Coordinates of C-alpha atoms in Angstrom, one line a residue:
M138 CA 79.2 -33.9 -217.9
S139 CA 79.9 -32.5 -214.3
D140 CA 78.0 -29.4 -214.0
A141 CA 75.5 -30.8 -211.8
S142 CA 72.3 -27.9 -213.1
D143 CA 73.4 -29.6 -216.2
V144 CA 72.7 -33.2 -215.3
H145 CA 69.9 -32.0 -213.5
E146 CA 68.0 -30.6 -217.0
Q147 CA 68.8 -33.1 -219.3
V148 CA 67.2 -36.1 -216.7
R149 CA 64.1 -33.8 -216.8
V150 CA 64.0 -33.7 -220.0
R151 CA 64.5 -37.3 -220.8
Y152 CA 61.6 -37.8 -218.0
A153 CA 59.2 -35.3 -219.4
E154 CA 59.9 -37.0 -222.8
A155 CA 59.2 -39.9 -221.6
A156 CA 56.2 -39.0 -220.5
L157 CA 55.2 -37.4 -223.1
S158 CA 55.5 -40.2 -225.6
V159 CA 53.5 -42.5 -223.3
R160 CA 50.2 -39.8 -223.4
S161 CA 51.2 -40.4 -227.2
G162 CA 50.8 -43.7 -227.5
S163 CA 54.3 -44.1 -228.3
A164 CA 56.7 -46.6 -225.9
C165 CA 59.1 -44.6 -223.2
C166 CA 61.7 -47.5 -223.1
G167 CA 64.1 -50.0 -225.2
A168 CA 63.9 -52.6 -226.2
D169 CA 66.8 -53.8 -224.9
D170 CA 66.1 -52.1 -221.3
E171 CA 63.3 -54.3 -220.7
A172 CA 64.8 -56.9 -218.7
V173 CA 66.3 -55.0 -216.1
F174 CA 64.0 -51.5 -216.2
G175 CA 60.5 -50.7 -216.2
A176 CA 57.4 -52.3 -215.8
T177 CA 58.6 -55.9 -216.8
L178 CA 60.0 -55.7 -213.5
Y179 CA 56.4 -55.8 -211.5
D180 CA 54.3 -59.0 -211.6
P181 CA 52.1 -59.9 -214.9
Q182 CA 48.8 -59.9 -212.3
V183 CA 49.6 -56.2 -210.6
R184 CA 50.1 -54.5 -213.9
G185 CA 47.3 -55.8 -215.3
E186 CA 44.8 -53.9 -212.5
L187 CA 46.8 -50.4 -212.6
P188 CA 45.8 -48.2 -215.6
D189 CA 48.1 -48.9 -219.2
D190 CA 50.2 -45.1 -219.1
A191 CA 51.2 -45.6 -215.6
V192 CA 53.0 -49.6 -216.3
L193 CA 54.4 -47.6 -219.5
A194 CA 55.7 -45.4 -217.6
S195 CA 57.4 -47.5 -215.8
L196 CA 61.0 -46.8 -216.0
G197 CA 62.7 -48.2 -212.0
C198 CA 65.0 -51.1 -212.2
G199 CA 62.6 -52.5 -209.5
N200 CA 59.6 -53.1 -207.4
P201 CA 60.4 -51.1 -204.2
T202 CA 56.7 -51.8 -203.2
A203 CA 56.9 -55.4 -203.0
V204 CA 60.0 -54.9 -200.6
A205 CA 58.5 -52.1 -198.4
E206 CA 56.5 -54.1 -196.9
L207 CA 53.5 -52.0 -196.7
R208 CA 51.3 -51.9 -194.0
E209 CA 47.4 -50.8 -193.7
G210 CA 47.0 -47.2 -193.1
E211 CA 50.7 -46.2 -193.4
R212 CA 52.0 -43.2 -194.7
V213 CA 54.1 -43.9 -198.2
L214 CA 56.2 -41.1 -200.5
D215 CA 57.3 -42.3 -203.2
L216 CA 60.4 -40.1 -204.4
G217 CA 60.9 -39.3 -208.0
S218 CA 57.2 -40.7 -208.2
G219 CA 57.2 -40.2 -212.0
G220 CA 54.1 -42.3 -213.7
G221 CA 52.5 -42.8 -210.6
I222 CA 52.9 -46.7 -210.6
D223 CA 54.3 -47.2 -207.4
V224 CA 52.4 -44.2 -205.5
L225 CA 49.8 -46.2 -207.1
L226 CA 50.3 -49.8 -205.5
S227 CA 51.4 -48.1 -202.4
A228 CA 48.0 -46.3 -202.1
R229 CA 46.6 -49.9 -202.4
R230 CA 48.9 -51.9 -200.2
V231 CA 47.9 -49.2 -197.5
G232 CA 43.9 -49.1 -198.1
P233 CA 41.7 -46.1 -197.1
T234 CA 42.9 -45.2 -194.4
G235 CA 46.5 -44.6 -195.3
F236 CA 48.0 -42.7 -197.6
A237 CA 50.7 -42.1 -200.8
Y238 CA 52.4 -39.3 -201.6
G239 CA 54.5 -38.6 -204.5
V240 CA 56.9 -35.9 -205.3
D241 CA 58.7 -35.5 -208.9
M242 CA 60.6 -32.3 -210.3
T243 CA 58.6 -32.7 -213.8
D244 CA 56.0 -31.1 -214.8
E245 CA 54.6 -33.8 -218.2
M246 CA 55.2 -36.4 -215.2
L247 CA 53.0 -35.1 -213.0
D248 CA 50.5 -34.4 -215.4
L249 CA 50.9 -38.3 -216.5
A250 CA 50.5 -39.6 -212.6
R251 CA 47.4 -37.1 -211.8
A252 CA 45.6 -39.1 -215.0
N253 CA 46.4 -42.2 -214.0
A254 CA 45.1 -41.8 -210.6
A255 CA 41.7 -40.4 -211.8
R256 CA 41.2 -43.7 -214.3
A257 CA 42.4 -45.6 -211.4
G258 CA 40.4 -44.0 -209.0
A259 CA 42.6 -43.8 -206.6
T260 CA 41.4 -41.1 -203.4
N261 CA 44.3 -41.5 -201.6
V262 CA 46.8 -40.3 -202.5
E263 CA 48.9 -36.7 -204.1
F264 CA 51.4 -35.7 -206.3
V265 CA 53.1 -33.1 -205.2
R266 CA 55.7 -30.9 -207.1
G267 CA 59.2 -31.0 -205.9
T268 CA 63.0 -32.1 -205.8
I269 CA 63.1 -35.2 -204.0
E270 CA 66.9 -33.5 -202.1
D271 CA 63.8 -30.6 -201.1
V272 CA 61.0 -32.6 -200.2
P273 CA 57.9 -30.1 -199.8
L274 CA 56.3 -31.9 -196.9
P275 CA 56.9 -31.8 -193.6
D276 CA 58.7 -33.3 -190.9
A277 CA 58.4 -36.8 -189.7
A278 CA 54.7 -36.3 -192.2
V279 CA 55.4 -40.4 -193.3
D280 CA 55.9 -43.4 -192.2
V281 CA 58.0 -45.4 -195.5
V282 CA 60.0 -43.6 -198.5
I283 CA 60.2 -45.8 -201.0
S284 CA 62.0 -45.0 -204.8
N285 CA 62.6 -46.9 -207.6
C286 CA 66.0 -45.9 -209.5
V287 CA 65.7 -42.1 -208.6
V288 CA 68.4 -41.6 -206.1
N289 CA 71.2 -42.7 -208.9
L290 CA 69.9 -39.5 -210.9
S291 CA 71.1 -37.3 -208.1
T292 CA 74.1 -34.5 -208.3
D293 CA 74.0 -34.1 -204.9
K294 CA 73.1 -37.8 -203.1
P295 CA 73.9 -36.9 -199.1
S296 CA 70.4 -34.3 -199.5
V297 CA 68.3 -37.3 -200.8
L298 CA 68.9 -39.1 -197.8
A299 CA 69.2 -36.1 -195.5
E300 CA 65.4 -35.5 -196.9
A301 CA 64.5 -39.2 -196.1
F302 CA 65.3 -39.3 -192.9
R303 CA 63.7 -36.2 -192.0
V304 CA 60.2 -36.7 -193.8
L305 CA 60.3 -40.0 -192.0
R306 CA 58.8 -40.7 -188.2
P307 CA 60.7 -41.7 -185.5
G308 CA 60.8 -46.0 -186.5
G309 CA 60.3 -45.7 -189.6
R310 CA 61.9 -46.6 -192.7
L311 CA 63.1 -46.5 -196.4
G312 CA 62.5 -49.2 -199.0
I313 CA 64.0 -48.5 -202.5
S314 CA 65.4 -50.0 -205.4
D315 CA 68.4 -48.2 -207.2
V316 CA 71.0 -49.4 -209.4
V317 CA 74.5 -49.9 -207.0
A318 CA 78.2 -50.1 -208.1
E319 CA 80.8 -53.3 -206.7
D320 CA 82.6 -51.4 -204.4
H321 CA 85.5 -52.0 -207.2
L322 CA 83.9 -49.6 -209.7
S323 CA 85.7 -45.9 -209.5
P324 CA 83.4 -43.1 -210.6
A325 CA 84.8 -42.4 -213.7
E326 CA 84.7 -46.3 -214.9
R327 CA 80.7 -45.9 -213.5
A328 CA 80.5 -43.6 -216.1
E329 CA 82.2 -45.7 -218.8
R330 CA 79.0 -48.2 -218.5
G331 CA 76.4 -45.6 -219.3
S332 CA 74.6 -42.0 -219.0
Y333 CA 73.5 -40.4 -215.9
V334 CA 70.3 -40.3 -217.7
G335 CA 70.4 -44.1 -217.9
C336 CA 70.5 -44.8 -214.5
V337 CA 74.0 -45.5 -214.6
A338 CA 77.0 -42.9 -214.3
G339 CA 75.8 -41.1 -210.8
A340 CA 75.0 -45.4 -209.6
L341 CA 77.0 -45.1 -205.7
S342 CA 78.7 -48.4 -205.0
R343 CA 77.5 -50.7 -202.6
A344 CA 80.2 -49.1 -199.3
E345 CA 79.1 -45.6 -200.3
Y346 CA 75.5 -46.5 -200.1
V347 CA 75.8 -47.9 -196.6
R348 CA 77.7 -44.6 -195.5
G349 CA 75.1 -42.3 -196.6
L350 CA 72.3 -43.8 -195.0
Q351 CA 74.5 -43.6 -192.0
D352 CA 75.9 -40.7 -192.5
A353 CA 72.3 -39.3 -192.8
G354 CA 70.9 -40.7 -189.3
F355 CA 70.0 -44.3 -190.6
T356 CA 70.8 -47.9 -188.9
D357 CA 69.6 -51.4 -190.0
V358 CA 71.3 -50.8 -193.3
A359 CA 71.1 -53.5 -195.9
V360 CA 71.8 -53.3 -199.8
T361 CA 71.6 -56.3 -201.8
F362 CA 71.9 -56.7 -205.1
T363 CA 69.0 -58.1 -207.3
H364 CA 70.3 -58.7 -210.9
A365 CA 72.7 -56.9 -213.2
V366 CA 72.0 -54.3 -215.3
A367 CA 75.6 -53.6 -217.2
D368 CA 79.3 -55.0 -215.7
G369 CA 79.9 -54.1 -212.1
M370 CA 76.4 -52.6 -212.1
H371 CA 73.4 -54.4 -210.8
S372 CA 69.5 -53.6 -209.3
A373 CA 69.6 -53.1 -205.7
I374 CA 66.7 -53.2 -202.9
V375 CA 67.7 -50.7 -200.2
R376 CA 67.0 -50.8 -196.8
A377 CA 67.1 -48.7 -193.3
V378 CA 65.5 -47.8 -190.7
K379 CA 65.2 -44.0 -188.8
P380 CA 65.9 -44.8 -185.2
G381 CA 62.7 -44.0 -182.3
G382 CA 59.7 -44.5 -182.2
R383 CA 57.6 -48.2 -181.6
E384 CA 60.3 -49.8 -184.1

């Protein structure tokens, strides 16, 4: 599918359905996906500390809170926060003097995330409606940007990376999980391996990711493969720093 608005709507519908399935008590993910996407990528003890619906709604490909090296008192933004699992984990890591924001375009996921935050008793969180291409936060609002298998869903990745750069304070950092292609795969070959809503067709290659982050202004860029999700496609940890500030 080439039309960006159609892809956007397909993604929105898929994640709305996932949120509704969780709230109705049915599973949102197929068994075949569990080893590479979802809650099994989190430590069992961590999963046990969160509301079940936050865990069940996890459709990510990694655990960005484990690689973002969050610190007490920091402000964190999760791009495409879904059912809220990474926002809730971030809120715990940054403590009562810190804060965790989640932005999502899907009303059903926002409703689910807010209900999960209430169940968890989390008071240092806020879920806001918006797109990752146009984040509804001011410049230099956060210390860390995280995301879990969402950037690949966007049809305008330069805007996503530019927005991540904008909302970070100078010296702030990016620590996300995403699906990334090996450099030899063409866009057509990536599309053969899966759909946009399946987090595969829209994936950048490693070289494209590095170049995109550098073009947005980031330094210290690193893209590290963690596990395979399809032939030539991997879950990856993506790190980068916004220059300036105290770091």
